[in-house]
């Protein structure tokens, strides 16, 4: 599928659910993809990309940034506190804030820098032990804590368990966001972005449907 096919599907789906397509940001997830595939999408004029590792992003994006204006990078993978400074330099949005220690580090660095990327709080809606994200039962407390640190919390993010119906997880995320007065919902990937749009996603993260299968994850 091409980028154009995806954006067409996003618009059709948004309209079918009474939503404005411009309220939905497509993040083209370029992690692990060969440079020529990423460059092809840049050449088509697209500028919003997602990476899951700080180091991988640092290795490839500076060269693209020298060549193309207006690149907007989103961090969608787990962030270690010792990489927080580099992440803040590289990314306009971080989708994976999930614990106090990280929030405190980001708040301290934001003070020092005088600005901060937009932040999403990741919620482990499936309560999977191996997965990042705060537990649903801890989300309200953690969101309040992050807001009290003056962090720019834009919304919530989740990655549903692979074997489960994603709509239950999207609905849970939307409910937690609504009761905390948050508008942003980062949810939906190649296989389920239309379901996510139907349930209010504002940021969808689509990789393989745009770039093709990844060689590894
Ligand atoms: C890899 C990844 C995606 C994109 O997955 P696709 O199935 O290739 O669309 C989205 N979100 C996160 C957090 C990812 O790590």
PDB file of C-alpha atoms and ligand atoms in Angstrom:
ATOM      1  CA  UNK A   1       0.000   0.000   0.000  1.00  0.00           C
ATOM      2  CA  UNK A   2       1.204   3.514  -0.663  1.00  0.00           C
ATOM      3  CA  UNK A   3       1.149   6.597   1.502  1.00  0.00           C
ATOM      4  CA  UNK A   4      -1.628   7.981  -0.703  1.00  0.00           C
ATOM      5  CA  UNK A   5      -3.727   4.835  -0.198  1.00  0.00           C
ATOM      6  CA  UNK A   6      -3.361   5.190   3.559  1.00  0.00           C
ATOM      7  CA  UNK A   7      -4.251   8.877   3.650  1.00  0.00           C
ATOM      8  CA  UNK A   8      -7.279   8.155   1.436  1.00  0.00           C
ATOM      9  CA  UNK A   9      -8.409   5.445   3.831  1.00  0.00           C
ATOM     10  CA  UNK A  10      -7.895   7.756   6.813  1.00  0.00           C
ATOM     11  CA  UNK A  11     -10.059  10.464   5.249  1.00  0.00           C
ATOM     12  CA  UNK A  12     -12.818   8.032   4.266  1.00  0.00           C
ATOM     13  CA  UNK A  13     -12.839   6.455   7.708  1.00  0.00           C
ATOM     14  CA  UNK A  14     -12.833   9.809   9.503  1.00  0.00           C
ATOM     15  CA  UNK A  15     -15.752  11.041   7.405  1.00  0.00           C
ATOM     16  CA  UNK A  16     -17.692   7.826   7.936  1.00  0.00           C
ATOM     17  CA  UNK A  17     -17.446   8.503  11.674  1.00  0.00           C
ATOM     18  CA  UNK A  18     -18.299  12.182  11.491  1.00  0.00           C
ATOM     19  CA  UNK A  19     -14.742  13.268  12.154  1.00  0.00           C
ATOM     20  CA  UNK A  20     -12.568  15.859  10.449  1.00  0.00           C
ATOM     21  CA  UNK A  21      -9.634  14.061   8.741  1.00  0.00           C
ATOM     22  CA  UNK A  22      -7.353  16.964   9.662  1.00  0.00           C
ATOM     23  CA  UNK A  23      -7.814  16.035  13.343  1.00  0.00           C
ATOM     24  CA  UNK A  24      -5.933  12.808  12.702  1.00  0.00           C
ATOM     25  CA  UNK A  25      -2.146  12.821  12.458  1.00  0.00           C
ATOM     26  CA  UNK A  26      -0.578   9.975  10.525  1.00  0.00           C
ATOM     27  CA  UNK A  27       2.823   9.038  11.944  1.00  0.00           C
ATOM     28  CA  UNK A  28       4.785   7.097   9.316  1.00  0.00           C
ATOM     29  CA  UNK A  29       6.719   4.583  11.422  1.00  0.00           C
ATOM     30  CA  UNK A  30      10.098   4.260   9.720  1.00  0.00           C
ATOM     31  CA  UNK A  31      11.906   2.168  12.355  1.00  0.00           C
ATOM     32  CA  UNK A  32      14.228  -0.449  10.876  1.00  0.00           C
ATOM     33  CA  UNK A  33      13.170   0.421   7.301  1.00  0.00           C
ATOM     34  CA  UNK A  34      15.885   0.824   4.668  1.00  0.00           C
ATOM     35  CA  UNK A  35      16.884   4.451   4.045  1.00  0.00           C
ATOM     36  CA  UNK A  36      15.697   4.409   0.433  1.00  0.00           C
ATOM     37  CA  UNK A  37      12.113   3.595   1.474  1.00  0.00           C
ATOM     38  CA  UNK A  38      12.156   6.456   3.972  1.00  0.00           C
ATOM     39  CA  UNK A  39      13.657   8.805   1.429  1.00  0.00           C
ATOM     40  CA  UNK A  40      10.948   7.880  -1.094  1.00  0.00           C
ATOM     41  CA  UNK A  41       8.269   8.994   1.377  1.00  0.00           C
ATOM     42  CA  UNK A  42      10.184  12.213   2.153  1.00  0.00           C
ATOM     43  CA  UNK A  43      10.448  12.891  -1.577  1.00  0.00           C
ATOM     44  CA  UNK A  44       6.657  12.545  -1.853  1.00  0.00           C
ATOM     45  CA  UNK A  45       6.512  15.451   0.587  1.00  0.00           C
ATOM     46  CA  UNK A  46       5.647  13.610   3.804  1.00  0.00           C
ATOM     47  CA  UNK A  47       7.333  14.888   6.986  1.00  0.00           C
ATOM     48  CA  UNK A  48       5.866  13.157  10.054  1.00  0.00           C
ATOM     49  CA  UNK A  49       7.768  10.038  11.112  1.00  0.00           C
ATOM     50  CA  UNK A  50       7.987   7.718  14.090  1.00  0.00           C
ATOM     51  CA  UNK A  51      11.020   5.884  15.439  1.00  0.00           C
ATOM     52  CA  UNK A  52      11.214   3.536  18.393  1.00  0.00           C
ATOM     53  CA  UNK A  53      14.881   3.921  19.328  1.00  0.00           C
ATOM     54  CA  UNK A  54      16.732   7.129  20.130  1.00  0.00           C
ATOM     55  CA  UNK A  55      20.020   5.772  18.876  1.00  0.00           C
ATOM     56  CA  UNK A  56      18.624   4.561  15.555  1.00  0.00           C
ATOM     57  CA  UNK A  57      16.951   7.926  15.012  1.00  0.00           C
ATOM     58  CA  UNK A  58      20.206   9.758  15.767  1.00  0.00           C
ATOM     59  CA  UNK A  59      21.991   7.606  13.237  1.00  0.00           C
ATOM     60  CA  UNK A  60      19.716   8.281  10.313  1.00  0.00           C
ATOM     61  CA  UNK A  61      17.727  11.512  10.726  1.00  0.00           C
ATOM     62  CA  UNK A  62      20.380  14.255  10.848  1.00  0.00           C
ATOM     63  CA  UNK A  63      21.304  13.496   7.216  1.00  0.00           C
ATOM     64  CA  UNK A  64      17.647  13.650   6.137  1.00  0.00           C
ATOM     65  CA  UNK A  65      17.149  16.850   8.144  1.00  0.00           C
ATOM     66  CA  UNK A  66      20.008  18.461   6.231  1.00  0.00           C
ATOM     67  CA  UNK A  67      18.243  17.559   2.996  1.00  0.00           C
ATOM     68  CA  UNK A  68      14.526  18.060   3.786  1.00  0.00           C
ATOM     69  CA  UNK A  69      12.858  20.880   5.744  1.00  0.00           C
ATOM     70  CA  UNK A  70      10.200  20.560   8.393  1.00  0.00           C
ATOM     71  CA  UNK A  71      10.726  16.977   9.534  1.00  0.00           C
ATOM     72  CA  UNK A  72       8.631  16.178  12.615  1.00  0.00           C
ATOM     73  CA  UNK A  73       9.857  13.151  14.576  1.00  0.00           C
ATOM     74  CA  UNK A  74       7.845  11.156  17.116  1.00  0.00           C
ATOM     75  CA  UNK A  75       9.398   8.748  19.618  1.00  0.00           C
ATOM     76  CA  UNK A  76       7.096   5.738  19.946  1.00  0.00           C
ATOM     77  CA  UNK A  77       9.398   3.267  21.725  1.00  0.00           C
ATOM     78  CA  UNK A  78      10.443   2.975  25.376  1.00  0.00           C
ATOM     79  CA  UNK A  79      12.682   5.747  26.715  1.00  0.00           C
ATOM     80  CA  UNK A  80      15.432   5.236  29.270  1.00  0.00           C
ATOM     81  CA  UNK A  81      16.088   8.204  31.546  1.00  0.00           C
ATOM     82  CA  UNK A  82      19.731   8.338  30.476  1.00  0.00           C
ATOM     83  CA  UNK A  83      18.592   8.930  26.887  1.00  0.00           C
ATOM     84  CA  UNK A  84      16.000  11.574  27.808  1.00  0.00           C
ATOM     85  CA  UNK A  85      18.199  14.542  26.932  1.00  0.00           C
ATOM     86  CA  UNK A  86      19.021  13.191  23.481  1.00  0.00           C
ATOM     87  CA  UNK A  87      15.381  12.287  22.920  1.00  0.00           C
ATOM     88  CA  UNK A  88      14.289  15.837  23.726  1.00  0.00           C
ATOM     89  CA  UNK A  89      16.758  17.215  21.207  1.00  0.00           C
ATOM     90  CA  UNK A  90      15.624  14.891  18.454  1.00  0.00           C
ATOM     91  CA  UNK A  91      11.869  14.449  18.870  1.00  0.00           C
ATOM     92  CA  UNK A  92       8.980  16.915  18.704  1.00  0.00           C
ATOM     93  CA  UNK A  93       6.718  14.446  20.494  1.00  0.00           C
ATOM     94  CA  UNK A  94       7.389  11.576  22.913  1.00  0.00           C
ATOM     95  CA  UNK A  95       4.595   8.992  23.146  1.00  0.00           C
ATOM     96  CA  UNK A  96       6.026   6.738  25.826  1.00  0.00           C
ATOM     97  CA  UNK A  97       6.121   8.542  29.170  1.00  0.00           C
ATOM     98  CA  UNK A  98       5.155   5.818  31.621  1.00  0.00           C
ATOM     99  CA  UNK A  99       6.771   6.307  35.017  1.00  0.00           C
ATOM    100  CA  UNK A 100       7.585   8.867  37.662  1.00  0.00           C
ATOM    101  CA  UNK A 101      11.331   8.726  37.314  1.00  0.00           C
ATOM    102  CA  UNK A 102      11.140   9.490  33.593  1.00  0.00           C
ATOM    103  CA  UNK A 103       8.576  12.265  34.114  1.00  0.00           C
ATOM    104  CA  UNK A 104      10.830  13.879  36.733  1.00  0.00           C
ATOM    105  CA  UNK A 105      13.841  13.720  34.438  1.00  0.00           C
ATOM    106  CA  UNK A 106      11.857  15.243  31.558  1.00  0.00           C
ATOM    107  CA  UNK A 107      10.566  18.006  33.852  1.00  0.00           C
ATOM    108  CA  UNK A 108      14.073  18.852  35.034  1.00  0.00           C
ATOM    109  CA  UNK A 109      15.444  18.930  31.477  1.00  0.00           C
ATOM    110  CA  UNK A 110      12.446  20.960  30.272  1.00  0.00           C
ATOM    111  CA  UNK A 111      13.274  23.583  32.928  1.00  0.00           C
ATOM    112  CA  UNK A 112      16.877  23.651  31.829  1.00  0.00           C
ATOM    113  CA  UNK A 113      16.074  23.857  28.112  1.00  0.00           C
ATOM    114  CA  UNK A 114      13.105  26.180  28.386  1.00  0.00           C
ATOM    115  CA  UNK A 115      11.003  23.898  26.197  1.00  0.00           C
ATOM    116  CA  UNK A 116       9.697  20.370  26.041  1.00  0.00           C
ATOM    117  CA  UNK A 117       8.401  18.039  23.340  1.00  0.00           C
ATOM    118  CA  UNK A 118       4.685  17.264  23.421  1.00  0.00           C
ATOM    119  CA  UNK A 119       4.129  14.228  25.633  1.00  0.00           C
ATOM    120  CA  UNK A 120       1.802  11.252  25.634  1.00  0.00           C
ATOM    121  CA  UNK A 121       1.451   8.969  28.618  1.00  0.00           C
ATOM    122  CA  UNK A 122       1.617   5.306  27.683  1.00  0.00           C
ATOM    123  CA  UNK A 123      -0.942   3.064  29.348  1.00  0.00           C
ATOM    124  CA  UNK A 124      -0.477  -0.708  29.436  1.00  0.00           C
ATOM    125  CA  UNK A 125      -4.154  -1.378  28.774  1.00  0.00           C
ATOM    126  CA  UNK A 126      -3.622  -5.143  28.497  1.00  0.00           C
ATOM    127  CA  UNK A 127      -1.658  -5.201  31.791  1.00  0.00           C
ATOM    128  CA  UNK A 128       1.018  -7.266  30.054  1.00  0.00           C
ATOM    129  CA  UNK A 129       4.063  -7.794  32.318  1.00  0.00           C
ATOM    130  CA  UNK A 130       6.576  -7.476  29.471  1.00  0.00           C
ATOM    131  CA  UNK A 131       5.073  -4.292  28.083  1.00  0.00           C
ATOM    132  CA  UNK A 132       5.843  -0.680  28.980  1.00  0.00           C
ATOM    133  CA  UNK A 133       3.173   1.733  30.163  1.00  0.00           C
ATOM    134  CA  UNK A 134       1.551   2.547  33.465  1.00  0.00           C
ATOM    135  CA  UNK A 135      -1.299   0.283  34.577  1.00  0.00           C
ATOM    136  CA  UNK A 136      -4.853   1.523  33.934  1.00  0.00           C
ATOM    137  CA  UNK A 137      -5.442   1.667  37.694  1.00  0.00           C
ATOM    138  CA  UNK A 138      -2.415   3.949  38.118  1.00  0.00           C
ATOM    139  CA  UNK A 139      -3.123   6.173  35.129  1.00  0.00           C
ATOM    140  CA  UNK A 140      -5.209   8.895  36.818  1.00  0.00           C
ATOM    141  CA  UNK A 141      -2.595   9.361  39.531  1.00  0.00           C
ATOM    142  CA  UNK A 142       0.300   9.402  37.126  1.00  0.00           C
ATOM    143  CA  UNK A 143      -1.401  11.848  34.735  1.00  0.00           C
ATOM    144  CA  UNK A 144      -2.069  14.190  37.659  1.00  0.00           C
ATOM    145  CA  UNK A 145       1.531  13.876  38.785  1.00  0.00           C
ATOM    146  CA  UNK A 146       2.881  14.701  35.311  1.00  0.00           C
ATOM    147  CA  UNK A 147       0.545  17.687  34.957  1.00  0.00           C
ATOM    148  CA  UNK A 148       1.633  18.938  38.373  1.00  0.00           C
ATOM    149  CA  UNK A 149       5.212  18.975  37.038  1.00  0.00           C
ATOM    150  CA  UNK A 150       4.008  21.340  34.294  1.00  0.00           C
ATOM    151  CA  UNK A 151       4.785  18.776  31.638  1.00  0.00           C
ATOM    152  CA  UNK A 152       2.913  19.330  28.336  1.00  0.00           C
ATOM    153  CA  UNK A 153       0.748  16.201  28.489  1.00  0.00           C
ATOM    154  CA  UNK A 154      -1.164  16.018  25.190  1.00  0.00           C
ATOM    155  CA  UNK A 155      -2.833  12.664  25.613  1.00  0.00           C
ATOM    156  CA  UNK A 156      -2.507   8.920  26.079  1.00  0.00           C
ATOM    157  CA  UNK A 157      -0.961   6.129  24.049  1.00  0.00           C
ATOM    158  CA  UNK A 158      -1.474   2.361  24.021  1.00  0.00           C
ATOM    159  CA  UNK A 159      -0.337  -0.767  22.178  1.00  0.00           C
ATOM    160  CA  UNK A 160      -3.040  -3.447  22.572  1.00  0.00           C
ATOM    161  CA  UNK A 161      -2.019  -7.082  23.145  1.00  0.00           C
ATOM    162  CA  UNK A 162      -1.552  -8.809  19.766  1.00  0.00           C
ATOM    163  CA  UNK A 163      -4.068 -11.568  20.452  1.00  0.00           C
ATOM    164  CA  UNK A 164      -6.906  -9.368  21.683  1.00  0.00           C
ATOM    165  CA  UNK A 165      -9.652  -7.310  20.094  1.00  0.00           C
ATOM    166  CA  UNK A 166      -8.035  -3.854  19.878  1.00  0.00           C
ATOM    167  CA  UNK A 167     -11.307  -1.932  20.156  1.00  0.00           C
ATOM    168  CA  UNK A 168     -11.678  -2.855  23.848  1.00  0.00           C
ATOM    169  CA  UNK A 169      -8.256  -1.356  24.521  1.00  0.00           C
ATOM    170  CA  UNK A 170      -8.922   1.749  22.431  1.00  0.00           C
ATOM    171  CA  UNK A 171     -12.199   2.284  24.292  1.00  0.00           C
ATOM    172  CA  UNK A 172     -10.453   1.949  27.657  1.00  0.00           C
ATOM    173  CA  UNK A 173      -7.762   4.436  26.619  1.00  0.00           C
ATOM    174  CA  UNK A 174     -10.393   6.904  25.380  1.00  0.00           C
ATOM    175  CA  UNK A 175     -12.283   6.604  28.658  1.00  0.00           C
ATOM    176  CA  UNK A 176      -9.200   7.277  30.781  1.00  0.00           C
ATOM    177  CA  UNK A 177      -8.288  10.270  28.580  1.00  0.00           C
ATOM    178  CA  UNK A 178     -11.807  11.737  28.760  1.00  0.00           C
ATOM    179  CA  UNK A 179     -12.027  11.581  32.544  1.00  0.00           C
ATOM    180  CA  UNK A 180      -8.643  13.301  32.771  1.00  0.00           C
ATOM    181  CA  UNK A 181      -9.505  16.052  30.312  1.00  0.00           C
ATOM    182  CA  UNK A 182      -7.001  14.922  27.683  1.00  0.00           C
ATOM    183  CA  UNK A 183      -7.749  15.229  23.941  1.00  0.00           C
ATOM    184  CA  UNK A 184      -4.903  13.278  22.370  1.00  0.00           C
ATOM    185  CA  UNK A 185      -5.205   9.545  21.664  1.00  0.00           C
ATOM    186  CA  UNK A 186      -2.174   7.839  20.114  1.00  0.00           C
ATOM    187  CA  UNK A 187      -3.568   4.476  19.061  1.00  0.00           C
ATOM    188  CA  UNK A 188      -3.901   2.316  15.963  1.00  0.00           C
ATOM    189  CA  UNK A 189      -1.256   0.699  13.757  1.00  0.00           C
ATOM    190  CA  UNK A 190      -1.243  -0.880  10.262  1.00  0.00           C
ATOM    191  CA  UNK A 191      -3.733  -3.615  11.123  1.00  0.00           C
ATOM    192  CA  UNK A 192      -6.211  -1.590  13.148  1.00  0.00           C
ATOM    193  CA  UNK A 193      -5.938   2.143  12.449  1.00  0.00           C
ATOM    194  CA  UNK A 194      -9.493   2.351  11.126  1.00  0.00           C
ATOM    195  CA  UNK A 195     -10.844   0.814  14.329  1.00  0.00           C
ATOM    196  CA  UNK A 196      -8.776   3.361  16.255  1.00  0.00           C
ATOM    197  CA  UNK A 197     -10.117   6.286  14.201  1.00  0.00           C
ATOM    198  CA  UNK A 198     -13.662   5.089  14.834  1.00  0.00           C
ATOM    199  CA  UNK A 199     -12.870   5.300  18.554  1.00  0.00           C
ATOM    200  CA  UNK A 200     -11.331   8.737  18.501  1.00  0.00           C
ATOM    201  CA  UNK A 201      -7.622   8.297  17.668  1.00  0.00           C
ATOM    202  CA  UNK A 202      -5.872  11.614  17.020  1.00  0.00           C
ATOM    203  CA  UNK A 203      -2.473  10.057  16.233  1.00  0.00           C
ATOM    204  CA  UNK A 204      -2.154   6.774  14.368  1.00  0.00           C
ATOM    205  CA  UNK A 205       1.212   5.021  14.037  1.00  0.00           C
ATOM    206  CA  UNK A 206       1.474   3.163  10.740  1.00  0.00           C
ATOM    207  CA  UNK A 207       4.649   1.389   9.635  1.00  0.00           C
ATOM    208  CA  UNK A 208       4.472  -1.732   7.505  1.00  0.00           C
ATOM    209  CA  UNK A 209       1.340  -0.677   5.593  1.00  0.00           C
ATOM    210  CA  UNK A 210       3.297   2.304   4.221  1.00  0.00           C
ATOM    211  CA  UNK A 211       6.857   1.017   3.959  1.00  0.00           C
ATOM    212  CA  UNK A 212       6.354  -2.735   3.564  1.00  0.00           C
ATOM    213  CA  UNK A 213       7.281  -5.501   5.981  1.00  0.00           C
ATOM    214  CA  UNK A 214      10.228  -4.912   8.305  1.00  0.00           C
ATOM    215  CA  UNK A 215      13.197  -7.270   8.203  1.00  0.00           C
ATOM    216  CA  UNK A 216      13.016  -7.485  12.023  1.00  0.00           C
ATOM    217  CA  UNK A 217      11.211  -5.602  14.758  1.00  0.00           C
TER     218      UNK A 217
HETATM  219  C1  LIG B   1       6.349  -0.613  15.090  1.00  0.00           C
HETATM  220  C2  LIG B   1       5.329   0.172  15.794  1.00  0.00           C
HETATM  221  C3  LIG B   1       4.200   0.659  15.117  1.00  0.00           C
HETATM  222  C4  LIG B   1       3.909   0.394  13.648  1.00  0.00           C
HETATM  223  O1  LIG B   1       3.536  -0.933  13.465  1.00  0.00           O
HETATM  224  P1  LIG B   1       2.962  -1.441  12.050  1.00  0.00           P
HETATM  225  O2  LIG B   1       2.195  -2.654  12.422  1.00  0.00           O
HETATM  226  O3  LIG B   1       4.152  -1.710  11.196  1.00  0.00           O
HETATM  227  O4  LIG B   1       2.107  -0.380  11.503  1.00  0.00           O
HETATM  228  C5  LIG B   1       3.296   1.430  15.834  1.00  0.00           C
HETATM  229  N1  LIG B   1       3.484   1.699  17.138  1.00  0.00           N
HETATM  230  C6  LIG B   1       4.560   1.261  17.814  1.00  0.00           C
HETATM  231  C7  LIG B   1       4.708   1.615  19.254  1.00  0.00           C
HETATM  232  C8  LIG B   1       5.502   0.471  17.177  1.00  0.00           C
HETATM  233  O5  LIG B   1       6.561   0.043  17.871  1.00  0.00           O
END
